[in-house]
Coordinates of C-alpha atoms in Angstrom, one line a residue:
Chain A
X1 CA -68.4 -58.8 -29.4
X2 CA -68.0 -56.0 -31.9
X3 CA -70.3 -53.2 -31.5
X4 CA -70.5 -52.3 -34.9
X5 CA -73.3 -52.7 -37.6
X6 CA -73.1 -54.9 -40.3
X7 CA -73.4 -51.9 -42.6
X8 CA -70.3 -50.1 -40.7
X9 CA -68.3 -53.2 -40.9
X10 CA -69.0 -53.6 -44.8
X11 CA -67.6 -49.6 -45.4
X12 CA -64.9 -50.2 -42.8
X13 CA -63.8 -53.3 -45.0
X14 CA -64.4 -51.9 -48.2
X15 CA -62.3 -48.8 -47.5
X16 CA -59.6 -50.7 -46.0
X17 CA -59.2 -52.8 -49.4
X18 CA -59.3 -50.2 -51.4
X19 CA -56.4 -48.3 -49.2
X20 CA -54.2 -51.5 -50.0
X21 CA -55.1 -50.5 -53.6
X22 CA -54.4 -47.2 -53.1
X23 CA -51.2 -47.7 -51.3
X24 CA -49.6 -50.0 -54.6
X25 CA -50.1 -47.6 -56.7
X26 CA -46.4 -46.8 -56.9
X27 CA -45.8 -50.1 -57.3
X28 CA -48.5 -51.0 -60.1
X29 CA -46.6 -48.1 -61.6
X30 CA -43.3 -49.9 -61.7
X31 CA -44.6 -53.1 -62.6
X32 CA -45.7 -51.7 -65.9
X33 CA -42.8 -51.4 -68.3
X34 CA -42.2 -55.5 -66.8
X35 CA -45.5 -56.5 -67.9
X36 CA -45.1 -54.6 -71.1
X37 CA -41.4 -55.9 -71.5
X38 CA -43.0 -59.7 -70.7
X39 CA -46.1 -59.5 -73.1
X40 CA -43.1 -58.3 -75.8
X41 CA -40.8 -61.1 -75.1
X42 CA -43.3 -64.0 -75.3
X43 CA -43.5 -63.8 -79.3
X44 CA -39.5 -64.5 -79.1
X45 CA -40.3 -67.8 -76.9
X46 CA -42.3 -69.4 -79.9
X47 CA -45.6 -69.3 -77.4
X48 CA -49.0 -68.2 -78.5
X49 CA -50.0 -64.8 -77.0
X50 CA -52.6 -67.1 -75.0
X51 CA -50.0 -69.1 -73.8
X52 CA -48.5 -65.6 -72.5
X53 CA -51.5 -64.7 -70.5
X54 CA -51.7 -68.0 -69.5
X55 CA -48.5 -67.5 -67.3
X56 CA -49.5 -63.9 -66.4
X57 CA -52.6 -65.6 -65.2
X58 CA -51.7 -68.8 -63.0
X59 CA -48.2 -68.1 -62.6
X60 CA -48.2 -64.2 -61.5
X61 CA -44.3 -63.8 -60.8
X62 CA -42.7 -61.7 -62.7
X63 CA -39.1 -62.7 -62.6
X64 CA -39.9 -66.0 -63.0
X65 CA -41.8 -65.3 -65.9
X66 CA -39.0 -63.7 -67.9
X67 CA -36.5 -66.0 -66.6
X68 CA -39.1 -68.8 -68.5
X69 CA -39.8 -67.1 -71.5
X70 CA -35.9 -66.7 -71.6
X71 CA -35.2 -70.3 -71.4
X72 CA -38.3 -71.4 -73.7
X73 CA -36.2 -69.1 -75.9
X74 CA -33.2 -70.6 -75.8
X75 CA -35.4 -74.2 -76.1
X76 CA -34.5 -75.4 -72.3
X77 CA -36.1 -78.6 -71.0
X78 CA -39.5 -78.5 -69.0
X79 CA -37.5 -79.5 -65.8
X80 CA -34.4 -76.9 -66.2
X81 CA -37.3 -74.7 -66.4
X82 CA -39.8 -75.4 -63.2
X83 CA -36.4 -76.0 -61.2
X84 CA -35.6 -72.0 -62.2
X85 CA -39.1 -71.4 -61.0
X86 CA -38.6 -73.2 -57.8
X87 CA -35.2 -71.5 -57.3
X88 CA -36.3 -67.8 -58.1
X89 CA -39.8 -68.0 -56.3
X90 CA -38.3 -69.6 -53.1
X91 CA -37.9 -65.7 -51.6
X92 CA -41.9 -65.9 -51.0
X93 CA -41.8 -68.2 -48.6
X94 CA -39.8 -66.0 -46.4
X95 CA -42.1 -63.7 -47.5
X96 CA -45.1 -65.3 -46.5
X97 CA -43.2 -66.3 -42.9
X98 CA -42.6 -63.2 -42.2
X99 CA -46.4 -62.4 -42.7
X100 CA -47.6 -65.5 -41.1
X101 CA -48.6 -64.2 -37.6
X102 CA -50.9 -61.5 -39.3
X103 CA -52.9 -64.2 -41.6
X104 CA -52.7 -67.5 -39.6
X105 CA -56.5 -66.4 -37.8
X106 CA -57.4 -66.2 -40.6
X107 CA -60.2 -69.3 -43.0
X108 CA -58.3 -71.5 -44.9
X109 CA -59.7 -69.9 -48.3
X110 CA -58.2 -66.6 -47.6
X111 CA -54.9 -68.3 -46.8
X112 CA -55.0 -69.8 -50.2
X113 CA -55.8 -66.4 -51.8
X114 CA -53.2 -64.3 -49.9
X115 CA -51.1 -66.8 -50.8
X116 CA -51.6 -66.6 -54.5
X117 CA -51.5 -63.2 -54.6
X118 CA -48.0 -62.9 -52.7
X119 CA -45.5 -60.5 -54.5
X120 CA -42.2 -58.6 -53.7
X121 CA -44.7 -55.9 -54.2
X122 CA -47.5 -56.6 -52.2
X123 CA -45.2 -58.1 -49.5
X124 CA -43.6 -54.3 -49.2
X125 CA -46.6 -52.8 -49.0
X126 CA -48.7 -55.2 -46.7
X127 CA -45.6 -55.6 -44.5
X128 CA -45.6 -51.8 -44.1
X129 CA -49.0 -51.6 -43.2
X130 CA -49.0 -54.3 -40.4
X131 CA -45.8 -52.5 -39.3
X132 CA -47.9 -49.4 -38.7
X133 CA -51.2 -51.1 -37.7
X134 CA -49.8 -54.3 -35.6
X135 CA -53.7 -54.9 -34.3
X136 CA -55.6 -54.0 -37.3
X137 CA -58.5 -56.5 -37.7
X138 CA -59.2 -55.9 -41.0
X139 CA -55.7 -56.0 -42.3
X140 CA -56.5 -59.0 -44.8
X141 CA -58.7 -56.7 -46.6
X142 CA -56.0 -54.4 -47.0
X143 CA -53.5 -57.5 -48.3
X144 CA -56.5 -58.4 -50.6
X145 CA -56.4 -55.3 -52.1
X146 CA -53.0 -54.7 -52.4
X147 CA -53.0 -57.8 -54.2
X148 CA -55.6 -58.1 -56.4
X149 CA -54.6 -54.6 -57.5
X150 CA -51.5 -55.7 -58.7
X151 CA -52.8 -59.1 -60.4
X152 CA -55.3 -56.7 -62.4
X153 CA -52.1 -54.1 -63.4
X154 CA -50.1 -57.4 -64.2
X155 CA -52.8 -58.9 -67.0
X156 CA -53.6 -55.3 -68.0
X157 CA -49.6 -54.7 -69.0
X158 CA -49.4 -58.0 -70.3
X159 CA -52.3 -57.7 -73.0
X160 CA -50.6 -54.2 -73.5
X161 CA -46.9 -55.8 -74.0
X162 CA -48.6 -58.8 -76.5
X163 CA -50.5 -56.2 -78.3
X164 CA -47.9 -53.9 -78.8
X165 CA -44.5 -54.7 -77.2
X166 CA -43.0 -54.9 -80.8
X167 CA -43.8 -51.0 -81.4
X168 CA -41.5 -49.8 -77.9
X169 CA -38.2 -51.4 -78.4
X170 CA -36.6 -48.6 -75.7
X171 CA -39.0 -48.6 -72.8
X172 CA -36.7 -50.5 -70.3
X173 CA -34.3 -47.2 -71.0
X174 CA -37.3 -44.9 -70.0
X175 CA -36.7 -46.1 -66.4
X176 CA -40.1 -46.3 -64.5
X177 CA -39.3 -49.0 -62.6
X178 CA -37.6 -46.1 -60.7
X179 CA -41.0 -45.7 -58.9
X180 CA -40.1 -48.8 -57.6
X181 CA -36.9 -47.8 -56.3
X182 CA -38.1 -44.8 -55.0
X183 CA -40.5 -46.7 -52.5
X184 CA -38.7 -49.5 -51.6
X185 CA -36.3 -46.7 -50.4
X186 CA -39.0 -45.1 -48.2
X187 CA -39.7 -48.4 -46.4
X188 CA -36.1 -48.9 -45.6
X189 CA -34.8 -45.9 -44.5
X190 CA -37.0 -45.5 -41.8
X191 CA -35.5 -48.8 -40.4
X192 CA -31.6 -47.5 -40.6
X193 CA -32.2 -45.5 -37.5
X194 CA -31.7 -48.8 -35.6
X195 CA -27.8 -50.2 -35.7
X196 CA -28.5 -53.9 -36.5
X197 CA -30.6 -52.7 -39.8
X198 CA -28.1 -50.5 -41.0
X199 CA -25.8 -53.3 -41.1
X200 CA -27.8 -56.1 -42.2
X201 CA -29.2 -52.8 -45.0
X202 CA -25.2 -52.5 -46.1
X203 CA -24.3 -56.1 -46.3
X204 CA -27.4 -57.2 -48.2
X205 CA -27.2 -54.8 -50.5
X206 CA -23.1 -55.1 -51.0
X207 CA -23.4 -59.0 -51.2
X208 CA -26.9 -58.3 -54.0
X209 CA -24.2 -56.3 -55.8
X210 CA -21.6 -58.4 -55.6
X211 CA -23.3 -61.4 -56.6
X212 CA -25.7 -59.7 -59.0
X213 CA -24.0 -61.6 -62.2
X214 CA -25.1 -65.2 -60.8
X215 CA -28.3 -66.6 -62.7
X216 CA -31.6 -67.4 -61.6
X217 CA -31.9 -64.4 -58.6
X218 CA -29.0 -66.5 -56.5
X219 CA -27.7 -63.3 -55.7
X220 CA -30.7 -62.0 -54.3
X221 CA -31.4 -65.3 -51.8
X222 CA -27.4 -65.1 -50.6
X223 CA -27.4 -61.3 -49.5
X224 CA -30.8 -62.0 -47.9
X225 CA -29.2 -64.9 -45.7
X226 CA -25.8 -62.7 -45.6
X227 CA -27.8 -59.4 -44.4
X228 CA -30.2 -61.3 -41.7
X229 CA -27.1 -63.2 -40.2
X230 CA -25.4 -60.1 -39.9
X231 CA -29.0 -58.3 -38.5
X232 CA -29.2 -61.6 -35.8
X233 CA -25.6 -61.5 -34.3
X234 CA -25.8 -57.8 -33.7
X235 CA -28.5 -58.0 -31.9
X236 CA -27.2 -60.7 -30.1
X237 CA -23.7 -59.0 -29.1
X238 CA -25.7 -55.9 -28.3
X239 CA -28.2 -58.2 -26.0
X240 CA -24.7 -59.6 -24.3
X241 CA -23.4 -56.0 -23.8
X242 CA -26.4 -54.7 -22.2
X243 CA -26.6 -57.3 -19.6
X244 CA -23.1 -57.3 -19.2
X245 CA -23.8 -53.8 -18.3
X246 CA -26.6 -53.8 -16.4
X247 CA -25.5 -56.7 -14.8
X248 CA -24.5 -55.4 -10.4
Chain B
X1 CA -48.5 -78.5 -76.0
X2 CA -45.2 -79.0 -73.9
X3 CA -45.1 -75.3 -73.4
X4 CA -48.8 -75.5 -72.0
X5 CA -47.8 -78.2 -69.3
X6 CA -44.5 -76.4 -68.8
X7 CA -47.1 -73.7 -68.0
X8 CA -49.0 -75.1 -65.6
X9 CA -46.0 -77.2 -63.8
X10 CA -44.6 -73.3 -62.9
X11 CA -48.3 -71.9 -61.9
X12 CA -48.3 -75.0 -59.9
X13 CA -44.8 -74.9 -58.1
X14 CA -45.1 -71.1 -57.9
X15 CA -48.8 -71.2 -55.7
X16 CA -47.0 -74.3 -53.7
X17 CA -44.1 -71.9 -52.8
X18 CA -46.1 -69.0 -51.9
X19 CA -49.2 -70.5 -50.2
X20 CA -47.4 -73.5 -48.5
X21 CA -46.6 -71.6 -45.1
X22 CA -50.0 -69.5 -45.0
X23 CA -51.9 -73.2 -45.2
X24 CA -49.8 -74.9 -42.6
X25 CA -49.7 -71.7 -40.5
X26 CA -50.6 -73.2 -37.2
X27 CA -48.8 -76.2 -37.6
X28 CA -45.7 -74.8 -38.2
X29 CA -43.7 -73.2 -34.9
X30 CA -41.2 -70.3 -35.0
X31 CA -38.5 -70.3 -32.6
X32 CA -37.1 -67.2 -31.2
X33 CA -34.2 -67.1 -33.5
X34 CA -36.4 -68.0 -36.9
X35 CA -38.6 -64.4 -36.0
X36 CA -35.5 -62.3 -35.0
X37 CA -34.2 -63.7 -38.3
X38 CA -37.5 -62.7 -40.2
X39 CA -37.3 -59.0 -38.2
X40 CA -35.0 -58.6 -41.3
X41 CA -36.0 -59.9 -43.7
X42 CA -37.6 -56.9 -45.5
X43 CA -35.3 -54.6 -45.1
X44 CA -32.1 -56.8 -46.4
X45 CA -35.0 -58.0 -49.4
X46 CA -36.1 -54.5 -50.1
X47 CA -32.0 -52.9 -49.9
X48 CA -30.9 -56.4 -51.6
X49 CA -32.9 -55.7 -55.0
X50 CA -32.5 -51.7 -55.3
X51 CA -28.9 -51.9 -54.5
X52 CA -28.2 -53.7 -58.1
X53 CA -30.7 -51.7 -60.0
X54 CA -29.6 -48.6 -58.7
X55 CA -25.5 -49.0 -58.6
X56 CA -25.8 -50.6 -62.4
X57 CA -28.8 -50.1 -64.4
X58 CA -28.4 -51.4 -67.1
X59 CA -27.3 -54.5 -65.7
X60 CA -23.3 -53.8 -67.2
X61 CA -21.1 -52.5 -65.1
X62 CA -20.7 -50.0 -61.8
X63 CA -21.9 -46.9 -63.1
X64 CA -20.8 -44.5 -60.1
X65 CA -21.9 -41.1 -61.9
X66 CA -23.6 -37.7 -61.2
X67 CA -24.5 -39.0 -65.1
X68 CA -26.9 -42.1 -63.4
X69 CA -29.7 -40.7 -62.4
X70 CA -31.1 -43.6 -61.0
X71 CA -28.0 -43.1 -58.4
X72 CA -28.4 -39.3 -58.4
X73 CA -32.3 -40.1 -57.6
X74 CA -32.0 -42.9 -55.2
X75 CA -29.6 -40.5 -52.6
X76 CA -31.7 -37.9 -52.7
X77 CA -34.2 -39.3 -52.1
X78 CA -32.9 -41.8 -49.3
X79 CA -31.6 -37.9 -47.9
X80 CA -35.4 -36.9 -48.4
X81 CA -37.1 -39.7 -46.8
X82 CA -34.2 -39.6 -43.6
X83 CA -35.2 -35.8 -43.3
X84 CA -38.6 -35.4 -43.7
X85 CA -40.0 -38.9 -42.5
X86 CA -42.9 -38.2 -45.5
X87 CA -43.5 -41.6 -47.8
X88 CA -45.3 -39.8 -50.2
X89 CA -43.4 -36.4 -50.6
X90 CA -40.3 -38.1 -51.4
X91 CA -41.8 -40.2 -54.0
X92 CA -43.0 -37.7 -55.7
X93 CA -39.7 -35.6 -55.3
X94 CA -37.6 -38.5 -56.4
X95 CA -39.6 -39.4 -59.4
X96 CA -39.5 -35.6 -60.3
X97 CA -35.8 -35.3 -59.5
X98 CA -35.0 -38.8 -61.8
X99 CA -37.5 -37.6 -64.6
X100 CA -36.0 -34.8 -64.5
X101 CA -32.2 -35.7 -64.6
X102 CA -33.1 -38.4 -67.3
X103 CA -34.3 -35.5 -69.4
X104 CA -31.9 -33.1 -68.8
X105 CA -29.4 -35.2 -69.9
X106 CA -31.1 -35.6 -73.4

């Protein structure tokens, strides 16, 4: 039984939510110039700036939606298209495993919502937090906020890019998806310490380079798989080696 | 009207993808293996989409340079953050350090 007051429980929630919101904001940053280079681009697919929000609204993944608005561009079939969607969205779903044990408590409409509001993004930042907080109850408050945060900054910089993409021609060379970067690189390098995550770090990121030429994000799910089996057998081997070791 | 449906079919797929594990949460079991496997998945995610943005930018070719300063950015501040242990200082330090050499550079 908690020994809280409703009144306590509705501040400790509310402040929680808005930490997740607070804690994206490096990441709404970077998201920016994307919305603004999406809302831009969706004039050049022959859609109607409605049809734009549309996506930014239902669809809500970013690289999917360029990769669409490319290939409505370059008049690709319905099906080439929603298979590219399948194929460049399928990285949530490890997302949303590797998540699982935090929201699996949890009603079935939350699950849905989560869910829908599942981004690289949000997944850095939530996964982070349960990192740090392994036992925090109120950790679904913090997802929620984290991602309903970045839905809002995602329509916001979409309206922006419609209304006025034409006018900025150069702001993918301003570089402020740095900010992205930048925090994505404090989230790993704390994890390098260990010898199985500086490996799996090197050969993801090698094989994400190596590959980074292949369409639709193929890249990205090989040096994933290429990075976690290299993570998994050193583990393994260093398992072996202890026992071996401590063995009489 | 074909782009509308073409739309909705990606909205649709896209939530299918991304709720599809939360909703079957408890009916779906992870063997040992699967979670050490998902132990990394962030890390190699995270490393696997900076690596490209930060080695070539604009998406051409290997631009090893002091002249990159998304490169010149990104080691300093990976030094920063392996030093200092501080999420926030070395965003802030690495966004001033890559503003910085962007402008610089004219």
């Amino acid at each position: 039984m908690s020994m809280t007051t409703p009144r306590d429980d509705a501040r400790l929630w509310r402040s929680t939510f808005f930490a997740g919101a607070r804690d994206s904001i490096p990441m709404l940053v970077g998201a920016a110039p994307f919305g603004i280079i999406f809302g831009a681009l969706v004039g050049t697919a022959q859609l109607a700036p409605w049809q734009g929000q549309l996506m930014s609204l239902s669809v809500f993944a970013g690289s999917s939606q360029f990769i669409a608005v490319g290939l409505m561009a370059g008049l690709a079939g319905t099906l080439v298209i929603w298979l590219a969607t399948f194929i460049v969205n399928l990285r949530h779903m490890l997302y949303a495993a590797a998540l699982l044990p935090h929201v699996q408590h949890l009603p079935a409409r939350w699950r849905w919502t989560l869910g829908f509001l599942l981004t690289d993004e949000t997944f850095a930042v939530v996964e982070s937090y349960y990192r740090k907080h392994p036992h925090a109850p109120l950790g679904h408050w913090y997802f929620l906020g984290s991602g309903l945060a970045m839905y809002a900054n995602w329509q916001f910089w979409t309206v922006v890019g419609l209304l006025f993409g034409a006018v900025f021609p150069q702001l993918q060379t301003l570089g402020l998806d740095f900010a992205m970067v930048v925090t994505f690189i404090t989230i790993v390098v704390p994890q390098l310490a260990r010898v199985p995550h500086l490996a799996a770090a090197l050969a993801a990121g090698s094989t994400a380079y190596a590959l980074k030429d292949l369409p639709f994000k193929l890249g990205l799910m090989a040096a994933v798989v290429v990075g976690v089996a290299v993570g998994v057998c050193l583990t393994r081997l260093h398992a072996t080696e202890a026992a071996t070791r401590g063995a009489p | 009207m074909s782009a509308t449906i073409a739309i909705i079919g990606m909205a649709v797929i896209t939530f299918f993808i991304k709720a599809l594990v939360f909703i079957l949460g408890d009916r779906v079991a992870f063997s040992a293996t699967l979670r050490q496997a998902l132990g990394f998945v962030p890390v190699t995610v995270l490393t696997a989409i900076i690596v490209p943005m930060v080695l070539a930018p604009h998406g051409q070719g290997l631009e090893w340079s002091w002249r990159n300063p998304q490169l010149v950015a990104a080691a300093f501040s990976v030094l920063v953050c392996a030093v200092t242990r501080h999420q926030l200082l070395t965003i802030m330090l690495g966004l001033a350090v890559f503003f910085g050499w962007q402008f610089s550079l004219g």
